[in-house]
PDB file of C-alpha atoms and ligand atoms in Angstrom:
ATOM      1  CA  MET R  13       2.701   2.363  -9.017  1.00 77.00           C
ATOM      2  CA  GLN R  14       2.809   1.236  -5.372  1.00 88.00           C
ATOM      3  CA  TYR R  15       6.402  -0.001  -5.241  1.00 93.00           C
ATOM      4  CA  ASN R  16       8.515   2.984  -6.329  1.00 93.00           C
ATOM      5  CA  LYS R  17      12.301   2.820  -6.489  1.00 95.00           C
ATOM      6  CA  ASP R  18      13.014   4.464  -3.128  1.00 93.00           C
ATOM      7  CA  LEU R  19      10.674   2.012  -1.428  1.00 94.00           C
ATOM      8  CA  THR R  20      12.102  -1.053  -3.188  1.00 96.00           C
ATOM      9  CA  ASP R  21      15.682   0.155  -2.566  1.00 96.00           C
ATOM     10  CA  ALA R  22      14.860   0.495   1.142  1.00 96.00           C
ATOM     11  CA  LEU R  23      13.203  -2.936   1.353  1.00 96.00           C
ATOM     12  CA  GLU R  24      16.005  -4.608  -0.592  1.00 96.00           C
ATOM     13  CA  PHE R  25      18.573  -2.934   1.659  1.00 96.00           C
ATOM     14  CA  VAL R  26      17.001  -4.617   4.681  1.00 95.00           C
ATOM     15  CA  TRP R  27      16.015  -8.028   3.242  1.00 96.00           C
ATOM     16  CA  GLY R  28      18.683  -8.781   0.665  1.00 95.00           C
ATOM     17  CA  GLU R  29      19.208  -8.668  -3.065  1.00 97.00           C
ATOM     18  CA  GLY R  30      15.912  -8.624  -4.948  1.00 98.00           C
ATOM     19  CA  ILE R  31      13.785  -9.286  -1.836  1.00 98.00           C
ATOM     20  CA  LEU R  32      10.961  -6.996  -0.750  1.00 97.00           C
ATOM     21  CA  SER R  33       9.437  -8.868   2.174  1.00 96.00           C
ATOM     22  CA  PRO R  34      10.297  -9.638   5.803  1.00 95.00           C
ATOM     23  CA  GLY R  35      12.507 -12.551   6.697  1.00 94.00           C
ATOM     24  CA  GLY R  36      14.662 -12.742   3.586  1.00 91.00           C
ATOM     25  CA  PRO R  37      16.077 -16.079   2.346  1.00 94.00           C
ATOM     26  CA  GLU R  38      15.598 -17.820   5.750  1.00 94.00           C
ATOM     27  CA  GLU R  39      11.874 -17.204   5.618  1.00 95.00           C
ATOM     28  CA  VAL R  40      11.693 -18.648   2.080  1.00 97.00           C
ATOM     29  CA  THR R  41      13.457 -21.814   3.282  1.00 97.00           C
ATOM     30  CA  GLN R  42      11.004 -22.045   6.172  1.00 97.00           C
ATOM     31  CA  MET R  43       8.014 -21.673   3.841  1.00 97.00           C
ATOM     32  CA  LEU R  44       9.246 -24.561   1.703  1.00 98.00           C
ATOM     33  CA  GLU R  45       9.708 -26.986   4.600  1.00 96.00           C
ATOM     34  CA  GLY R  46       8.752 -30.500   3.516  1.00 95.00           C
ATOM     35  CA  VAL R  47       8.358 -29.608  -0.165  1.00 95.00           C
ATOM     36  CA  ASP R  48      11.100 -30.520  -2.624  1.00 96.00           C
ATOM     37  CA  LEU R  49      11.304 -28.167  -5.593  1.00 98.00           C
ATOM     38  CA  SER R  50      13.964 -30.184  -7.433  1.00 97.00           C
ATOM     39  CA  GLY R  51      13.050 -30.411 -11.104  1.00 97.00           C
ATOM     40  CA  ARG R  52       9.734 -28.626 -10.494  1.00 98.00           C
ATOM     41  CA  ARG R  53       8.068 -25.876 -12.503  1.00 98.00           C
ATOM     42  CA  VAL R  54       7.079 -23.052 -10.160  1.00 98.00           C
ATOM     43  CA  LEU R  55       4.800 -20.029 -10.577  1.00 98.00           C
ATOM     44  CA  ASP R  56       5.505 -17.098  -8.212  1.00 98.00           C
ATOM     45  CA  ILE R  57       2.610 -14.697  -7.716  1.00 98.00           C
ATOM     46  CA  GLY R  58       3.875 -11.169  -7.026  1.00 98.00           C
ATOM     47  CA  SER R  59       7.546 -11.699  -7.803  1.00 98.00           C
ATOM     48  CA  GLY R  60       8.657  -8.107  -7.127  1.00 98.00           C
ATOM     49  CA  LEU R  61      12.383  -7.652  -7.822  1.00 98.00           C
ATOM     50  CA  GLY R  62      12.843 -11.385  -8.456  1.00 98.00           C
ATOM     51  CA  GLY R  63      15.258 -12.214  -5.629  1.00 98.00           C
ATOM     52  CA  ILE R  64      13.065 -15.015  -4.331  1.00 98.00           C
ATOM     53  CA  ASP R  65      12.668 -16.492  -7.818  1.00 98.00           C
ATOM     54  CA  VAL R  66      16.444 -16.653  -8.140  1.00 98.00           C
ATOM     55  CA  LEU R  67      16.597 -18.441  -4.770  1.00 98.00           C
ATOM     56  CA  LEU R  68      13.885 -20.924  -5.783  1.00 98.00           C
ATOM     57  CA  ALA R  69      16.008 -21.956  -8.773  1.00 98.00           C
ATOM     58  CA  ALA R  70      19.574 -21.536  -7.495  1.00 97.00           C
ATOM     59  CA  GLN R  71      19.160 -22.708  -3.881  1.00 97.00           C
ATOM     60  CA  HIS R  72      16.024 -24.815  -3.920  1.00 98.00           C
ATOM     61  CA  GLY R  73      16.532 -26.564  -7.267  1.00 97.00           C
ATOM     62  CA  ALA R  74      13.403 -25.532  -9.186  1.00 98.00           C
ATOM     63  CA  ALA R  75      13.819 -26.429 -12.870  1.00 98.00           C
ATOM     64  CA  ALA R  76      11.875 -23.380 -14.030  1.00 98.00           C
ATOM     65  CA  VAL R  77      10.394 -20.400 -12.227  1.00 98.00           C
ATOM     66  CA  VAL R  78       7.903 -17.987 -13.754  1.00 98.00           C
ATOM     67  CA  GLY R  79       7.418 -14.813 -11.699  1.00 98.00           C
ATOM     68  CA  ILE R  80       4.428 -12.610 -12.393  1.00 98.00           C
ATOM     69  CA  ASP R  81       3.794  -9.087 -11.216  1.00 98.00           C
ATOM     70  CA  VAL R  82       1.596  -6.091 -12.052  1.00 97.00           C
ATOM     71  CA  GLU R  83       4.330  -3.435 -11.936  1.00 97.00           C
ATOM     72  CA  PRO R  84       6.446  -3.145 -15.134  1.00 98.00           C
ATOM     73  CA  GLN R  85       9.507  -1.583 -13.455  1.00 97.00           C
ATOM     74  CA  LEU R  86       9.688  -4.555 -11.047  1.00 98.00           C
ATOM     75  CA  ILE R  87       9.454  -7.058 -13.895  1.00 98.00           C
ATOM     76  CA  GLU R  88      12.282  -5.250 -15.684  1.00 98.00           C
ATOM     77  CA  SER R  89      14.516  -5.249 -12.575  1.00 98.00           C
ATOM     78  CA  ALA R  90      13.711  -8.915 -11.928  1.00 98.00           C
ATOM     79  CA  ARG R  91      14.733  -9.849 -15.488  1.00 98.00           C
ATOM     80  CA  HIS R  92      18.029  -7.995 -15.043  1.00 98.00           C
ATOM     81  CA  LEU R  93      18.674  -9.807 -11.760  1.00 98.00           C
ATOM     82  CA  ALA R  94      18.026 -13.245 -13.303  1.00 98.00           C
ATOM     83  CA  ALA R  95      20.345 -12.364 -16.199  1.00 98.00           C
ATOM     84  CA  ARG R  96      23.088 -11.149 -13.813  1.00 98.00           C
ATOM     85  CA  LYS R  97      22.839 -14.472 -11.974  1.00 98.00           C
ATOM     86  CA  GLY R  98      23.076 -16.452 -15.228  1.00 98.00           C
ATOM     87  CA  LEU R  99      19.548 -17.775 -14.736  1.00 98.00           C
ATOM     88  CA  ALA R 100      17.636 -15.941 -17.463  1.00 97.00           C
ATOM     89  CA  GLY R 101      16.787 -19.235 -19.190  1.00 94.00           C
ATOM     90  CA  ARG R 102      15.303 -20.840 -16.064  1.00 98.00           C
ATOM     91  CA  VAL R 103      13.872 -17.845 -14.224  1.00 98.00           C
ATOM     92  CA  THR R 104      11.534 -15.711 -16.310  1.00 98.00           C
ATOM     93  CA  PHE R 105       9.102 -12.916 -15.526  1.00 98.00           C
ATOM     94  CA  GLN R 106       5.805 -11.868 -17.007  1.00 98.00           C
ATOM     95  CA  LEU R 107       3.871  -8.651 -16.551  1.00 98.00           C
ATOM     96  CA  VAL R 108       0.206  -9.451 -15.852  1.00 98.00           C
ATOM     97  CA  LYS R 109      -3.004  -7.621 -15.200  1.00 96.00           C
ATOM     98  CA  PRO R 110      -4.895  -8.440 -11.993  1.00 94.00           C
ATOM     99  CA  GLY R 111      -7.462 -11.195 -12.573  1.00 94.00           C
ATOM    100  CA  LYS R 112      -7.344 -14.399 -14.573  1.00 96.00           C
ATOM    101  CA  LEU R 113      -3.870 -15.898 -14.832  1.00 98.00           C
ATOM    102  CA  PRO R 114      -2.468 -16.092 -18.384  1.00 98.00           C
ATOM    103  CA  PHE R 115      -1.588 -19.798 -18.136  1.00 98.00           C
ATOM    104  CA  ALA R 116      -3.249 -23.020 -19.232  1.00 98.00           C
ATOM    105  CA  ASP R 117      -4.783 -25.375 -16.670  1.00 98.00           C
ATOM    106  CA  ALA R 118      -2.299 -27.629 -14.853  1.00 98.00           C
ATOM    107  CA  SER R 119       0.802 -25.688 -15.962  1.00 98.00           C
ATOM    108  CA  PHE R 120       2.782 -25.730 -12.687  1.00 98.00           C
ATOM    109  CA  ASP R 121       3.941 -28.210 -10.036  1.00 98.00           C
ATOM    110  CA  VAL R 122       4.011 -25.501  -7.357  1.00 98.00           C
ATOM    111  CA  VAL R 123       2.351 -22.117  -7.002  1.00 98.00           C
ATOM    112  CA  PHE R 124       4.395 -19.996  -4.616  1.00 98.00           C
ATOM    113  CA  SER R 125       3.672 -16.526  -3.269  1.00 98.00           C
ATOM    114  CA  LYS R 126       5.303 -14.450  -0.572  1.00 98.00           C
ATOM    115  CA  ASP R 127       3.565 -11.428   0.910  1.00 98.00           C
ATOM    116  CA  SER R 128       1.728 -10.539  -2.299  1.00 98.00           C
ATOM    117  CA  LEU R 129      -1.759 -12.055  -2.011  1.00 97.00           C
ATOM    118  CA  LEU R 130      -2.703  -9.326   0.482  1.00 96.00           C
ATOM    119  CA  HIS R 131      -2.709  -6.887  -2.446  1.00 96.00           C
ATOM    120  CA  ILE R 132      -5.470  -8.883  -4.183  1.00 96.00           C
ATOM    121  CA  ALA R 133      -8.936  -8.101  -2.877  1.00 92.00           C
ATOM    122  CA  ASP R 134     -11.123 -10.888  -4.195  1.00 90.00           C
ATOM    123  CA  LYS R 135      -9.730 -14.052  -2.613  1.00 92.00           C
ATOM    124  CA  ARG R 136     -12.233 -16.614  -3.904  1.00 93.00           C
ATOM    125  CA  PRO R 137     -11.568 -16.115  -7.650  1.00 96.00           C
ATOM    126  CA  LEU R 138      -7.872 -15.780  -6.803  1.00 97.00           C
ATOM    127  CA  TYR R 139      -7.686 -19.161  -5.053  1.00 97.00           C
ATOM    128  CA  ALA R 140      -9.728 -20.748  -7.876  1.00 97.00           C
ATOM    129  CA  GLU R 141      -7.133 -19.487 -10.365  1.00 98.00           C
ATOM    130  CA  LEU R 142      -4.237 -20.742  -8.238  1.00 98.00           C
ATOM    131  CA  LEU R 143      -5.844 -24.194  -8.139  1.00 98.00           C
ATOM    132  CA  ARG R 144      -6.603 -24.182 -11.878  1.00 98.00           C
ATOM    133  CA  VAL R 145      -2.968 -23.619 -12.943  1.00 98.00           C
ATOM    134  CA  LEU R 146      -1.633 -26.320 -10.579  1.00 98.00           C
ATOM    135  CA  LYS R 147      -1.040 -29.845 -11.815  1.00 98.00           C
ATOM    136  CA  PRO R 148      -2.937 -32.566  -9.906  1.00 98.00           C
ATOM    137  CA  GLY R 149      -1.004 -33.180  -6.686  1.00 98.00           C
ATOM    138  CA  GLY R 150       0.749 -29.798  -6.977  1.00 98.00           C
ATOM    139  CA  TRP R 151       1.177 -27.522  -3.964  1.00 98.00           C
ATOM    140  CA  LEU R 152       0.156 -23.966  -3.200  1.00 98.00           C
ATOM    141  CA  ILE R 153       2.764 -22.524  -0.817  1.00 98.00           C
ATOM    142  CA  ALA R 154       2.103 -18.953   0.239  1.00 98.00           C
ATOM    143  CA  ALA R 155       2.881 -16.492   2.993  1.00 98.00           C
ATOM    144  CA  ASP R 156       0.293 -13.798   3.506  1.00 97.00           C
ATOM    145  CA  TRP R 157      -0.662 -11.146   6.064  1.00 97.00           C
ATOM    146  CA  LEU R 158      -4.097 -11.681   7.618  1.00 98.00           C
ATOM    147  CA  TRP R 159      -5.893  -9.953  10.446  1.00 98.00           C
ATOM    148  CA  SER R 160      -8.227 -10.750  13.321  1.00 98.00           C
ATOM    149  CA  GLU R 161     -11.920 -10.003  13.644  1.00 96.00           C
ATOM    150  CA  GLY R 162     -12.282  -6.338  14.606  1.00 95.00           C
ATOM    151  CA  ALA R 163      -8.806  -5.399  13.352  1.00 97.00           C
ATOM    152  CA  ALA R 164     -10.303  -3.002  10.792  1.00 95.00           C
ATOM    153  CA  GLU R 165     -11.456  -0.816  13.717  1.00 96.00           C
ATOM    154  CA  SER R 166      -8.320  -1.207  15.824  1.00 97.00           C
ATOM    155  CA  ALA R 167      -6.638   2.132  16.569  1.00 96.00           C
ATOM    156  CA  VAL R 168      -3.237   0.433  16.475  1.00 97.00           C
ATOM    157  CA  VAL R 169      -3.877  -1.050  13.025  1.00 96.00           C
ATOM    158  CA  LEU R 170      -5.361   2.186  11.675  1.00 95.00           C
ATOM    159  CA  ALA R 171      -2.346   4.133  12.944  1.00 94.00           C
ATOM    160  CA  TRP R 172      -0.006   1.687  11.171  1.00 93.00           C
ATOM    161  CA  LEU R 173      -1.968   1.700   7.900  1.00 93.00           C
ATOM    162  CA  SER R 174      -2.084   5.502   7.871  1.00 90.00           C
ATOM    163  CA  LYS R 175       1.731   5.525   7.620  1.00 83.00           C
ATOM    164  CA  LEU R 176       1.838   3.304   4.530  1.00 85.00           C
ATOM    165  CA  GLN R 177       1.800   4.089   0.844  1.00 78.00           C
ATOM    166  CA  LEU R 178       0.653   0.520   0.075  1.00 85.00           C
ATOM    167  CA  LYS R 179      -2.920  -0.766  -0.266  1.00 88.00           C
ATOM    168  CA  PHE R 180      -3.827  -4.043   1.439  1.00 93.00           C
ATOM    169  CA  ALA R 181      -6.858  -6.354   1.360  1.00 94.00           C
ATOM    170  CA  PHE R 182      -6.690  -8.393   4.561  1.00 96.00           C
ATOM    171  CA  THR R 183      -8.745 -11.430   5.343  1.00 96.00           C
ATOM    172  CA  GLN R 184      -9.243 -13.421   8.548  1.00 97.00           C
ATOM    173  CA  PRO R 185      -7.583 -16.829   9.047  1.00 98.00           C
ATOM    174  CA  ALA R 186     -10.903 -18.703   9.270  1.00 97.00           C
ATOM    175  CA  ASP R 187     -12.107 -17.034   6.055  1.00 96.00           C
ATOM    176  CA  ALA R 188      -8.857 -17.843   4.273  1.00 97.00           C
ATOM    177  CA  LEU R 189      -9.167 -21.498   5.275  1.00 97.00           C
ATOM    178  CA  GLN R 190     -12.798 -21.597   4.134  1.00 97.00           C
ATOM    179  CA  ALA R 191     -11.878 -19.963   0.824  1.00 96.00           C
ATOM    180  CA  LEU R 192      -9.145 -22.574   0.231  1.00 97.00           C
ATOM    181  CA  ILE R 193     -11.653 -25.349   0.959  1.00 97.00           C
ATOM    182  CA  GLU R 194     -14.325 -23.831  -1.289  1.00 97.00           C
ATOM    183  CA  ALA R 195     -11.806 -23.395  -4.108  1.00 97.00           C
ATOM    184  CA  GLY R 196     -11.251 -27.170  -3.941  1.00 98.00           C
ATOM    185  CA  PHE R 197      -7.818 -27.426  -2.316  1.00 98.00           C
ATOM    186  CA  ALA R 198      -7.013 -30.687  -0.556  1.00 98.00           C
ATOM    187  CA  GLU R 199      -5.018 -30.611   2.698  1.00 98.00           C
ATOM    188  CA  PRO R 200      -5.799 -26.907   3.242  1.00 98.00           C
ATOM    189  CA  ARG R 201      -3.798 -25.315   6.039  1.00 98.00           C
ATOM    190  CA  VAL R 202      -3.486 -21.824   7.497  1.00 98.00           C
ATOM    191  CA  THR R 203      -0.557 -21.619   9.933  1.00 98.00           C
ATOM    192  CA  ASP R 204      -0.239 -18.690  12.316  1.00 98.00           C
ATOM    193  CA  ARG R 205       3.306 -17.297  12.129  1.00 97.00           C
ATOM    194  CA  ARG R 206       2.853 -14.236  14.342  1.00 97.00           C
ATOM    195  CA  HIS R 207       5.429 -15.244  16.950  1.00 97.00           C
ATOM    196  CA  GLU R 208       8.167 -15.779  14.367  1.00 97.00           C
ATOM    197  CA  LEU R 209       7.300 -12.557  12.521  1.00 97.00           C
ATOM    198  CA  GLN R 210       7.138 -10.572  15.780  1.00 98.00           C
ATOM    199  CA  GLU R 211      10.758 -11.554  16.313  1.00 97.00           C
ATOM    200  CA  VAL R 212      11.736 -10.766  12.712  1.00 97.00           C
ATOM    201  CA  ASN R 213       9.990  -7.405  12.975  1.00 98.00           C
ATOM    202  CA  ARG R 214      11.625  -6.547  16.306  1.00 97.00           C
ATOM    203  CA  ASN R 215      14.993  -7.100  14.675  1.00 96.00           C
ATOM    204  CA  GLU R 216      13.967  -4.910  11.749  1.00 96.00           C
ATOM    205  CA  VAL R 217      12.989  -2.054  14.084  1.00 97.00           C
ATOM    206  CA  ALA R 218      16.292  -2.372  15.970  1.00 96.00           C
ATOM    207  CA  LEU R 219      18.244  -2.374  12.700  1.00 96.00           C
ATOM    208  CA  LEU R 220      16.432   0.623  11.192  1.00 96.00           C
ATOM    209  CA  ALA R 221      16.644   2.589  14.437  1.00 96.00           C
ATOM    210  CA  GLY R 222      20.277   1.729  15.045  1.00 92.00           C
ATOM    211  CA  PRO R 223      23.284   0.774  12.992  1.00 81.00           C
ATOM    212  CA  VAL R 224      21.954   1.401   9.474  1.00 91.00           C
ATOM    213  CA  ARG R 225      19.812   4.484  10.014  1.00 94.00           C
ATOM    214  CA  GLN R 226      22.303   6.926   8.445  1.00 93.00           C
ATOM    215  CA  LYS R 227      23.421   4.492   5.774  1.00 95.00           C
ATOM    216  CA  LEU R 228      19.859   3.854   4.568  1.00 96.00           C
ATOM    217  CA  ALA R 229      19.118   7.607   4.646  1.00 96.00           C
ATOM    218  CA  ALA R 230      22.148   8.169   2.413  1.00 95.00           C
ATOM    219  CA  ILE R 231      20.720   5.706  -0.135  1.00 95.00           C
ATOM    220  CA  VAL R 232      17.010   6.546  -0.180  1.00 96.00           C
ATOM    221  CA  GLY R 233      16.827   9.893   1.630  1.00 96.00           C
ATOM    222  CA  THR R 234      15.959  10.707   5.220  1.00 96.00           C
ATOM    223  CA  GLU R 235      12.222  10.838   4.596  1.00 95.00           C
ATOM    224  CA  MET R 236      12.014   7.288   3.181  1.00 95.00           C
ATOM    225  CA  ALA R 237      14.418   5.896   5.794  1.00 96.00           C
ATOM    226  CA  GLU R 238      12.357   7.411   8.629  1.00 95.00           C
ATOM    227  CA  SER R 239       9.139   6.260   6.991  1.00 94.00           C
ATOM    228  CA  ARG R 240      10.445   2.664   6.909  1.00 95.00           C
ATOM    229  CA  LEU R 241      11.287   2.877  10.608  1.00 96.00           C
ATOM    230  CA  SER R 242       7.904   4.331  11.439  1.00 95.00           C
ATOM    231  CA  SER R 243       6.164   1.640   9.365  1.00 95.00           C
ATOM    232  CA  ALA R 244       8.158  -1.141  11.085  1.00 96.00           C
ATOM    233  CA  LYS R 245       7.237   0.276  14.520  1.00 96.00           C
ATOM    234  CA  GLY R 246       3.564   0.507  13.507  1.00 96.00           C
ATOM    235  CA  ARG R 247       3.652  -3.070  12.217  1.00 96.00           C
ATOM    236  CA  GLN R 248       5.218  -4.189  15.504  1.00 97.00           C
ATOM    237  CA  ALA R 249       2.376  -2.599  17.457  1.00 97.00           C
ATOM    238  CA  ALA R 250      -0.193  -4.249  15.158  1.00 97.00           C
ATOM    239  CA  LEU R 251       1.532  -7.624  15.573  1.00 98.00           C
ATOM    240  CA  ASP R 252       1.839  -7.254  19.349  1.00 97.00           C
ATOM    241  CA  SER R 253      -1.848  -6.304  19.624  1.00 97.00           C
ATOM    242  CA  GLY R 254      -2.789  -9.644  18.058  1.00 97.00           C
ATOM    243  CA  CYS R 255      -4.653  -7.882  15.234  1.00 98.00           C
ATOM    244  CA  LEU R 256      -2.118  -8.524  12.498  1.00 98.00           C
ATOM    245  CA  ILE R 257      -1.585 -12.220  11.803  1.00 98.00           C
ATOM    246  CA  PRO R 258       1.075 -13.299   9.308  1.00 98.00           C
ATOM    247  CA  CYS R 259       0.269 -16.820   8.109  1.00 98.00           C
ATOM    248  CA  TYR R 260       1.402 -19.546   5.796  1.00 98.00           C
ATOM    249  CA  LEU R 261      -1.288 -20.843   3.457  1.00 98.00           C
ATOM    250  CA  ARG R 262      -0.995 -24.296   1.975  1.00 98.00           C
ATOM    251  CA  GLY R 263      -3.155 -26.557  -0.109  1.00 98.00           C
ATOM    252  CA  ARG R 264      -2.850 -29.200  -2.752  1.00 98.00           C
ATOM    253  CA  ARG R 265      -4.661 -29.771  -6.000  1.00 98.00           C
ATOM    254  CA  PRO R 266      -6.448 -33.110  -5.604  1.00 98.00           C
ATOM    255  CA  THR R 267      -5.069 -35.908  -7.754  1.00 95.00           C
TER     256      THR R 267
HETATM  257  C1  LIG L 307       5.610  -7.139  -0.706  1.00 86.15           C
HETATM  258  S1  LIG L 307       5.916  -7.331  -2.421  1.00 86.15           S
HETATM  259  C2  LIG L 307       6.582  -8.973  -2.373  1.00 86.15           C
HETATM  260  C3  LIG L 307       7.474  -9.261  -3.564  1.00 86.15           C
HETATM  261  C4  LIG L 307       8.184 -10.595  -3.484  1.00 86.15           C
HETATM  262  N1  LIG L 307       7.260 -11.696  -3.331  1.00 86.15           N
HETATM  263  C5  LIG L 307       9.159 -10.607  -2.342  1.00 86.15           C
HETATM  264  O1  LIG L 307       8.808 -11.159  -1.268  1.00 86.15           O
HETATM  265  O2  LIG L 307      10.241 -10.046  -2.481  1.00 86.15           O
HETATM  266  C6  LIG L 307       4.302  -7.599  -3.144  1.00 86.15           C
HETATM  267  C7  LIG L 307       4.328  -7.757  -4.660  1.00 86.15           C
HETATM  268  O3  LIG L 307       3.019  -8.124  -5.140  1.00 86.15           O
HETATM  269  C8  LIG L 307       2.823  -7.471  -6.386  1.00 86.15           C
HETATM  270  N2  LIG L 307       1.386  -7.486  -6.729  1.00 86.15           N
HETATM  271  C9  LIG L 307       0.393  -6.655  -6.298  1.00 86.15           C
HETATM  272  N3  LIG L 307      -0.790  -7.007  -6.857  1.00 86.15           N
HETATM  273  C10 LIG L 307      -0.553  -8.077  -7.645  1.00 86.15           C
HETATM  274  C11 LIG L 307      -1.372  -8.902  -8.496  1.00 86.15           C
HETATM  275  N4  LIG L 307      -2.699  -8.697  -8.640  1.00 86.15           N
HETATM  276  N5  LIG L 307      -0.776  -9.917  -9.171  1.00 86.15           N
HETATM  277  C12 LIG L 307       0.552 -10.157  -9.045  1.00 86.15           C
HETATM  278  N6  LIG L 307       1.372  -9.411  -8.257  1.00 86.15           N
HETATM  279  C13 LIG L 307       0.834  -8.393  -7.576  1.00 86.15           C
HETATM  280  C14 LIG L 307       3.434  -6.101  -6.153  1.00 86.15           C
HETATM  281  O4  LIG L 307       3.662  -5.384  -7.335  1.00 86.15           O
HETATM  282  C15 LIG L 307       4.712  -6.481  -5.405  1.00 86.15           C
HETATM  283  O5  LIG L 307       5.765  -6.767  -6.280  1.00 86.15           O
END
């Protein structure tokens, strides 16, 4: 288990109900720019606590959202959240094993993923699966953390990674674009979001170091609260060094 309860409580405290990744609801809206989810069937890869899946249905109009994740305790929490919001019929969750997706070809109008693909090492089979489950004309809309050439040897990046309990499999933007093309995506796009995420991260550091420090420590313990601050500072240094490159990935299944 990578996402234990103290960690998810701390992340949710910062980003909002059921959300484990930077930027919260505003970032989800930004990711979806130009794509209308009304009446659409959406697959969310790495749904975590399910907060984003609730937003995709309740705020962005998706007709059905299926969230998948590899951690059973997250799937359970996500199901409870959807039920609490009265969305259990439209927003469902499925525990999966890494690898082939348990869905028929052309099952979804949109495949969405926020800050989860970086946990999956083998990008080429992953992108092929994402394309396979999309209907012709359907969109892949993902946010992912990538890194620059040489980042694996960067002292700043290594210092940040050494503070984390999570395992990541980064790729470079040019490789991600090539992998999308090779998988067969039309209109492939990798958009560098480092400036926006630098700002988001700066605010996170200020928040964790300032007004909520004691409050978060009271919820998850001093060690976890300090570890979140230290991780946010390390991530800021990695972002500012240019080594860590948060990106949006987009592509479309050809019609
Ligand atoms: C940073 S969290 C993001 C969760 C959610 N997307 C959000 O933004 O709140 C990454 C998620 O990816 C999940 N994950 C890791 N490997 C996965 C895999 N092979 N397939 C699906 N989900 C995976 C983790 O369990 C975790 O819930």
